[in-house]
mmCIF file of C-alpha atoms in Angstrom:
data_model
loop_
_atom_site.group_PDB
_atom_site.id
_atom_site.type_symbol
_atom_site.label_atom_id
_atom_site.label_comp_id
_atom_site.label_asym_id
_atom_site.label_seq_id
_atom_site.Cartn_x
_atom_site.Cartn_y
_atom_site.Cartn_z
ATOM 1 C CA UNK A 236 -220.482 -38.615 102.825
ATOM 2 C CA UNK A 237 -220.763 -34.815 101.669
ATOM 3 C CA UNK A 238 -219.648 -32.969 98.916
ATOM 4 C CA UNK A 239 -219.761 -29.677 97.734
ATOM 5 C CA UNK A 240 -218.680 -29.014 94.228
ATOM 6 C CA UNK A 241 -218.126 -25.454 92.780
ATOM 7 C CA UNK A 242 -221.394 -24.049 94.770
ATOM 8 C CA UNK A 243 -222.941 -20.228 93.811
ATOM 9 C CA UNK A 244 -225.418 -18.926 95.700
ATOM 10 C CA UNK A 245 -226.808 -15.598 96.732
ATOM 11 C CA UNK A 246 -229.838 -13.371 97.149
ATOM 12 C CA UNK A 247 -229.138 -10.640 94.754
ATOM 13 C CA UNK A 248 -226.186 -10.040 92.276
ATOM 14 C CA UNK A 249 -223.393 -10.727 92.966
ATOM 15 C CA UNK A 250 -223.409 -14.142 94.124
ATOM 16 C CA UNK A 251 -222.209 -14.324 98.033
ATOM 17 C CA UNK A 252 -221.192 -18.542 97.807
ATOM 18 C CA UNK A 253 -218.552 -18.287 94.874
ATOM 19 C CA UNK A 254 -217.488 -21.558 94.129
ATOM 20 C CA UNK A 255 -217.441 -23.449 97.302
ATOM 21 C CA UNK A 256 -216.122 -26.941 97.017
ATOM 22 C CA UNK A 257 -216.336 -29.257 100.614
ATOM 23 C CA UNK A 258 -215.619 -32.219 101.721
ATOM 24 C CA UNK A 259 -216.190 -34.851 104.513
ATOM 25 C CA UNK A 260 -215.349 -38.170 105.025
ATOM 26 C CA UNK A 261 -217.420 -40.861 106.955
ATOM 27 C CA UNK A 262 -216.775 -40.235 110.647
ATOM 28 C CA UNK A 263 -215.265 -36.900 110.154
ATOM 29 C CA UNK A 264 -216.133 -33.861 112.461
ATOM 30 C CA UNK A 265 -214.931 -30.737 109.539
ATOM 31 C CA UNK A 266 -214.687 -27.236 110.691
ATOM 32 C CA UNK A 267 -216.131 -24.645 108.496
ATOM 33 C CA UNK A 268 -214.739 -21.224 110.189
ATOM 34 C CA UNK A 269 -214.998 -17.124 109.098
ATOM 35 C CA UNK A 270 -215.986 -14.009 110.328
ATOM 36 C CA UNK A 271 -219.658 -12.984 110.431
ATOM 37 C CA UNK A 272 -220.468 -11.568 106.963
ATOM 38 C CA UNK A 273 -218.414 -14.696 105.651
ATOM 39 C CA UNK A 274 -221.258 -16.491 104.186
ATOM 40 C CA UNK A 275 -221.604 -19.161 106.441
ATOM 41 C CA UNK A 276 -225.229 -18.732 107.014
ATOM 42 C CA UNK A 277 -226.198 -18.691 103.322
ATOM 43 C CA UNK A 278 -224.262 -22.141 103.755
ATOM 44 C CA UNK A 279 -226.655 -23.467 105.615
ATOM 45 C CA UNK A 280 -229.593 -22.348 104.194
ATOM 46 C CA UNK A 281 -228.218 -24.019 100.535
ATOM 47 C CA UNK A 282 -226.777 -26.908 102.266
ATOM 48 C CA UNK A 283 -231.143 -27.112 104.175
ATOM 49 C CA UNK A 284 -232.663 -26.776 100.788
ATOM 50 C CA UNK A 285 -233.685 -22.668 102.129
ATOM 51 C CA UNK A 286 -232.118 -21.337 99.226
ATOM 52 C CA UNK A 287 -231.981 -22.884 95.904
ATOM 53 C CA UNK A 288 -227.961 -23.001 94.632
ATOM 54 C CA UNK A 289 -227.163 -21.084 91.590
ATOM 55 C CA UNK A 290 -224.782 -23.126 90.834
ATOM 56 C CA UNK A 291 -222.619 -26.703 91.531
ATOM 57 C CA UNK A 292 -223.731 -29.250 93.160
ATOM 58 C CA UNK A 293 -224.530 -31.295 96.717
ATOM 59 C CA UNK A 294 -224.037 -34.594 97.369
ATOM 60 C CA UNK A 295 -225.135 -36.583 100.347
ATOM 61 C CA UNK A 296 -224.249 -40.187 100.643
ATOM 62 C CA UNK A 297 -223.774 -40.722 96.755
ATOM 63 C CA UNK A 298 -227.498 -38.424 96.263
ATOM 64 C CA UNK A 299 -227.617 -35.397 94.124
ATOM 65 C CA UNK A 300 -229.331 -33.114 96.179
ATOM 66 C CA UNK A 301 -228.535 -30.478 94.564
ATOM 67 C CA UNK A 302 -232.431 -30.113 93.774
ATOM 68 C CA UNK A 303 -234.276 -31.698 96.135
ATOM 69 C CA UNK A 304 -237.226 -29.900 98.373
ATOM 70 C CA UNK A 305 -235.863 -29.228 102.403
ATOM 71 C CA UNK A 306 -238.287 -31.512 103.585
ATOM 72 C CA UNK A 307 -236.987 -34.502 101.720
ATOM 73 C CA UNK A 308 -233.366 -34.079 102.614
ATOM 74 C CA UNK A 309 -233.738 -35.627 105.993
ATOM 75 C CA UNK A 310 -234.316 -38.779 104.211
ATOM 76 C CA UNK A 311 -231.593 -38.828 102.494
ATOM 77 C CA UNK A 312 -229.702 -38.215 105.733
ATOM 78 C CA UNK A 313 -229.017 -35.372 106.217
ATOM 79 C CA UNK A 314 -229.874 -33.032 109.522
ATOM 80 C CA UNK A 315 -229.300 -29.703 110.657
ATOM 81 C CA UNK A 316 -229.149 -27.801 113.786
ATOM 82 C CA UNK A 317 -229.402 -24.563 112.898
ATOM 83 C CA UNK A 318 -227.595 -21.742 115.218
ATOM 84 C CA UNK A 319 -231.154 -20.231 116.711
ATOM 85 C CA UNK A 320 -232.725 -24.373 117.254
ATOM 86 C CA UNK A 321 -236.252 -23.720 115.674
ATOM 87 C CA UNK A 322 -237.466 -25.759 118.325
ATOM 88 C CA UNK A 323 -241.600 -25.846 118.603
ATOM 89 C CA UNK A 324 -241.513 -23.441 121.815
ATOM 90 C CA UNK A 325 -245.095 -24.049 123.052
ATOM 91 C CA UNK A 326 -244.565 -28.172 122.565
ATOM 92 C CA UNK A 327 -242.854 -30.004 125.420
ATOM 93 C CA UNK A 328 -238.825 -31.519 125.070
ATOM 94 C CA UNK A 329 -240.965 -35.159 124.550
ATOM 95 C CA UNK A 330 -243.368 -33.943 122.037
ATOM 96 C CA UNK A 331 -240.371 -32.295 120.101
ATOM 97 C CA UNK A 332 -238.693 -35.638 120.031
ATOM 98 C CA UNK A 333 -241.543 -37.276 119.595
ATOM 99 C CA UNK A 334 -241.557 -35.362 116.528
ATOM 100 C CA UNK A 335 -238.315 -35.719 115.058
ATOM 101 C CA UNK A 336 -238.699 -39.822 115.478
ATOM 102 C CA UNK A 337 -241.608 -40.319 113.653
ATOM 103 C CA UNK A 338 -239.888 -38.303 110.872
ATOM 104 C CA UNK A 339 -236.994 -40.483 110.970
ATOM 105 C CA UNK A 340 -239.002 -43.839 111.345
ATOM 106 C CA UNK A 341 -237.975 -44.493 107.279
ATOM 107 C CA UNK A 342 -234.555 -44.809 108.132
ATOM 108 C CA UNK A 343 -232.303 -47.201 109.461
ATOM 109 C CA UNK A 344 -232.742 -47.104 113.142
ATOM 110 C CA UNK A 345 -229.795 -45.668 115.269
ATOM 111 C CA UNK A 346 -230.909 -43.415 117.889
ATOM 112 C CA UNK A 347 -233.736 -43.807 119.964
ATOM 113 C CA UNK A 348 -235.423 -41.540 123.036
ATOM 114 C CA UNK A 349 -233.710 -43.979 125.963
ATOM 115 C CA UNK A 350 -230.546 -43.028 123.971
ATOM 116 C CA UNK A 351 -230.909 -39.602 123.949
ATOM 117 C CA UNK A 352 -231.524 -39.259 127.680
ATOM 118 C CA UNK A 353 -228.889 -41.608 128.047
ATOM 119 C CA UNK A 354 -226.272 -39.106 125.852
ATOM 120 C CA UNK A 355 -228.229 -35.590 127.569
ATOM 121 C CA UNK A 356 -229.502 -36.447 130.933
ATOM 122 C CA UNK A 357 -230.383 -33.216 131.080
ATOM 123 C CA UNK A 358 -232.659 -33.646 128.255
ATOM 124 C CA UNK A 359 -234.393 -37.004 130.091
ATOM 125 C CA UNK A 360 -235.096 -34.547 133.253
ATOM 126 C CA UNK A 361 -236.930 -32.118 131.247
ATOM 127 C CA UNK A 362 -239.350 -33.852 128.874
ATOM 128 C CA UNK A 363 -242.385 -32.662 130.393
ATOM 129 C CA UNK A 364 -241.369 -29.307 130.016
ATOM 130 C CA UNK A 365 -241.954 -26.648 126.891
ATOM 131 C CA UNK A 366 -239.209 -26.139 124.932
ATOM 132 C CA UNK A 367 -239.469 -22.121 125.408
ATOM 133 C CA UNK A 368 -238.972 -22.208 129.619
ATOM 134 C CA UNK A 369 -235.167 -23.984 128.894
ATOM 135 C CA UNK A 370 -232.730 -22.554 129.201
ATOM 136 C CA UNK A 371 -230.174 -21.967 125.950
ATOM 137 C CA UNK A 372 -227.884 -24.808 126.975
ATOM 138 C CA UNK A 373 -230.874 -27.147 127.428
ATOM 139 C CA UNK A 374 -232.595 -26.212 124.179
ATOM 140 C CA UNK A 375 -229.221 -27.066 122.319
ATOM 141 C CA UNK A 376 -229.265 -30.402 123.953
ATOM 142 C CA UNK A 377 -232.746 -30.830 122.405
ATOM 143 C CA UNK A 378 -231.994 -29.376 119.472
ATOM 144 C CA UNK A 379 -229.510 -31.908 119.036
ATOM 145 C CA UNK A 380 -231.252 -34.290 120.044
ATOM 146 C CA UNK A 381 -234.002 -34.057 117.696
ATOM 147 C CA UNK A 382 -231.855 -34.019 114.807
ATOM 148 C CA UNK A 383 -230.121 -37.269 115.769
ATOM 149 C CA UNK A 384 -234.018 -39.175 115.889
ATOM 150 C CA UNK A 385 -233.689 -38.599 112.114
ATOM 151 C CA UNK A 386 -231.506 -40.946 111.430
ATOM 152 C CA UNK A 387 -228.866 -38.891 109.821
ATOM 153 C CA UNK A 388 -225.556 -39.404 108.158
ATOM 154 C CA UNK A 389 -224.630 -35.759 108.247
ATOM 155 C CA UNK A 390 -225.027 -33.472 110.707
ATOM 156 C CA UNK A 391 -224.792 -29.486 110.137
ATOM 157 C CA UNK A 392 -224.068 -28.093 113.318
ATOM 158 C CA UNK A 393 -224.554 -24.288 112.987
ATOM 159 C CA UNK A 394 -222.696 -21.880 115.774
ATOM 160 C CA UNK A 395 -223.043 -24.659 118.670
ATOM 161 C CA UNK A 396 -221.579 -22.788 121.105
ATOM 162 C CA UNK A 397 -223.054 -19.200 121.050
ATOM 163 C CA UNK A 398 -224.126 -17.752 124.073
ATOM 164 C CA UNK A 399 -223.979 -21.544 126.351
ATOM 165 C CA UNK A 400 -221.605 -21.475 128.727
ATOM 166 C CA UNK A 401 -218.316 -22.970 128.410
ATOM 167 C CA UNK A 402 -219.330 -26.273 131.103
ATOM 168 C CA UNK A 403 -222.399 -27.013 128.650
ATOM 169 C CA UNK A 404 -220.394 -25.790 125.321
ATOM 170 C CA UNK A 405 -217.684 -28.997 126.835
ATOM 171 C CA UNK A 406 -220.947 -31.125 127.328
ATOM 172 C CA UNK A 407 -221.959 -31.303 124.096
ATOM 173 C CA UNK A 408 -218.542 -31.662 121.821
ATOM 174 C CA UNK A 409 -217.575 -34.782 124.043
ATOM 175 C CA UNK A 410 -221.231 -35.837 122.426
ATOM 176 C CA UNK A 411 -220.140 -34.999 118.856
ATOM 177 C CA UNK A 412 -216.909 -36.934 119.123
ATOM 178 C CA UNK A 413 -218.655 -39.788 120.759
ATOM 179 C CA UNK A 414 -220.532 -39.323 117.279
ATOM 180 C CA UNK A 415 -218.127 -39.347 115.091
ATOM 181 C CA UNK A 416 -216.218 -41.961 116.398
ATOM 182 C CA UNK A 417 -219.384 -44.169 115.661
ATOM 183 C CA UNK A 418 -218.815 -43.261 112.261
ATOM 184 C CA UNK A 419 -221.009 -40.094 111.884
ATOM 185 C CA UNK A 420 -220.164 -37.830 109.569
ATOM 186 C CA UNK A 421 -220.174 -33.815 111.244
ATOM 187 C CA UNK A 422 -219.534 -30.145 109.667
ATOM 188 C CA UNK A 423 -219.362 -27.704 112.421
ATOM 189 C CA UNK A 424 -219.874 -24.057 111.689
ATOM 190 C CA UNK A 425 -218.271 -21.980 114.253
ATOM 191 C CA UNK A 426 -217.202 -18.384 114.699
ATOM 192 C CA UNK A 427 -215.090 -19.270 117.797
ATOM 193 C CA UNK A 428 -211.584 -20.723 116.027
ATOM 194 C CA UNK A 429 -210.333 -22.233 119.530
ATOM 195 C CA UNK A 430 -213.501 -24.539 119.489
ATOM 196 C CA UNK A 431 -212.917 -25.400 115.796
ATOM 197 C CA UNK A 432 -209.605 -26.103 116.379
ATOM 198 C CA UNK A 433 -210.487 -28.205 119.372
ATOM 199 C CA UNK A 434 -212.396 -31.008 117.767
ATOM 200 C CA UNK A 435 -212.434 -30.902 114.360
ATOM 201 C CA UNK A 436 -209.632 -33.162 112.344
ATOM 202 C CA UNK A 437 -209.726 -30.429 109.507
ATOM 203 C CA UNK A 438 -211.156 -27.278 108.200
ATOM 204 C CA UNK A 439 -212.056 -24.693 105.650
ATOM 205 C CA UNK A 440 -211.640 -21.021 106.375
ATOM 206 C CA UNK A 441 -214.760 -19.130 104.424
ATOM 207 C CA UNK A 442 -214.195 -15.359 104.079
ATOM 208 C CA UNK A 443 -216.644 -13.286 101.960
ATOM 209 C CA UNK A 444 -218.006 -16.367 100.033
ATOM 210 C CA UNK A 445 -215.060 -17.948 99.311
ATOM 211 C CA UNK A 446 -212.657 -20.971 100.567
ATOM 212 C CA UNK A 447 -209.643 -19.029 101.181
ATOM 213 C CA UNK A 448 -208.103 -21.721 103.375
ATOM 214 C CA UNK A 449 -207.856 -25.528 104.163
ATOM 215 C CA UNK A 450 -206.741 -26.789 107.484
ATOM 216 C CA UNK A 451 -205.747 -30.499 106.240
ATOM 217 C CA UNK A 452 -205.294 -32.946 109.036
ATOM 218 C CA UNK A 453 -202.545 -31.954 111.375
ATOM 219 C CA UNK A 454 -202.565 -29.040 110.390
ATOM 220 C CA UNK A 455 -204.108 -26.749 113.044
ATOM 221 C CA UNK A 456 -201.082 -25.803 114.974
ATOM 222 C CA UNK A 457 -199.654 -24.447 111.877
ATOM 223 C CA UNK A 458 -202.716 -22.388 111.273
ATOM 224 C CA UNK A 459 -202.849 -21.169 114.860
ATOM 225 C CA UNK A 460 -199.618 -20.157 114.686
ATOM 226 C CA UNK A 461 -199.720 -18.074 111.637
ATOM 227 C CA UNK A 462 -200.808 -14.742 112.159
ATOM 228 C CA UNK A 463 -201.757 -14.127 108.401
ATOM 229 C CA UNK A 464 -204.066 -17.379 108.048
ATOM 230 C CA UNK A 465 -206.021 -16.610 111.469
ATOM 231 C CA UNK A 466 -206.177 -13.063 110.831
ATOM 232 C CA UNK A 467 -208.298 -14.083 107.580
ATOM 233 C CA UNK A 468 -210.917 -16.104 109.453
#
């Protein structure tokens, strides 16, 4: 569903991505752990179509999109909830979903607003309210939300969990699973190694650029129980 091949990127010289190659299966949640400074934003930011790779190559769904402009890549499938939401603050939750579905109306349908209050009641109880009076918790939920009324077949979750408390961070992995056992496919960046390791079948460990680490499947208590390997994340 994604794949990364041999991916470069940076800002300046040297390259900070140095030869990243990923992964991930149709209705697979992968982990993509490391340390701030690890490179897991500039990730992202290739992955949106922020910053143009140097290098390699991105597939989504059998796509090169390597290439193509940030605004398209939704339509190939691919969404991303980025670690600080870009929500539109002074719009209410309903015109921010509003939003997001008309943006996804190209694609096959799979998600629509009933549903989302349905999966984030919290969500349904707020839509006449602007995004930038939630609170964090509730502006993940929307966040989420919004990228789901595109449609996707990826999903880039970026640092889910930071700063929400651990009853909402709970709240919203059941979601992903629920996900992902429908067969959507889901790369979740995250700092916090006990969350990874909580949900995810398999991971990479990223440390200053580079893939220094797979977790294959079944392998996370061997990870967690070697000092060396989680000492490197």
């Amino acid at each position: 569903m994604l794949t990364v091949s041999n991916l470069t990127a940076g800002y300046g010289v040297p390259n900070i991505l140095q030869g990243l190659d990923i992964t991930v299966r149709p209705g697979e949640m992968v982990g993509l752990v490391g340390a701030n400074g690890a490179g897991k934003t500039t990730l992202v930011r290739v992955l949106a179509g922020l910053l143009p790779a140097r290098g390699g190559s991105i597939t989504i769904n059998g796509s090169d999109t390597t290439n193509v402009p940030a605004h398209a890549r939704p339509k190939l499938g691919l969404a991303i909830v980025l670690e600080n939401r870009n929500l539109f603050g002074e719009l209410t939750v309903a015109e921010n979903l509003r939003l997001a579905e008309r943006a996804g109306a190209n694609r096959p349908k799979k998600f629509d607003i009933p549903r989302i209050v349905e999966m984030f009641p919290a969500v349904g109880e707020k839509m006449a309210v602007r995004c930038d009076l939630l609170s964090g918790g509730q502006q993940q939920m929307v966040a989420i939300a919004r990228a789901l009324l595109l449609q996707p077949d990826v999903v880039i979750m970026d640092e889910p969990s930071t700063g929400l408390a651990p009853k909402v961070v709970k709240a919203i992995l059941e979601v992903l699973r629920g996900l992902c056992s429908e067969g959507m496919s889901i790369v979740l960046i995250e700092q916090n190694i006990g969350i990874a390791s909580s949900v995810t079948q398999r991971a990479y460990v990223l440390s200053t650029g580079r893939i220094v680490h797979h977790v294959a499947d079944g392998g996370w208590p061997a990870f967690l129980h070697d000092p060396h390997l989680v000492s490197r994340h």
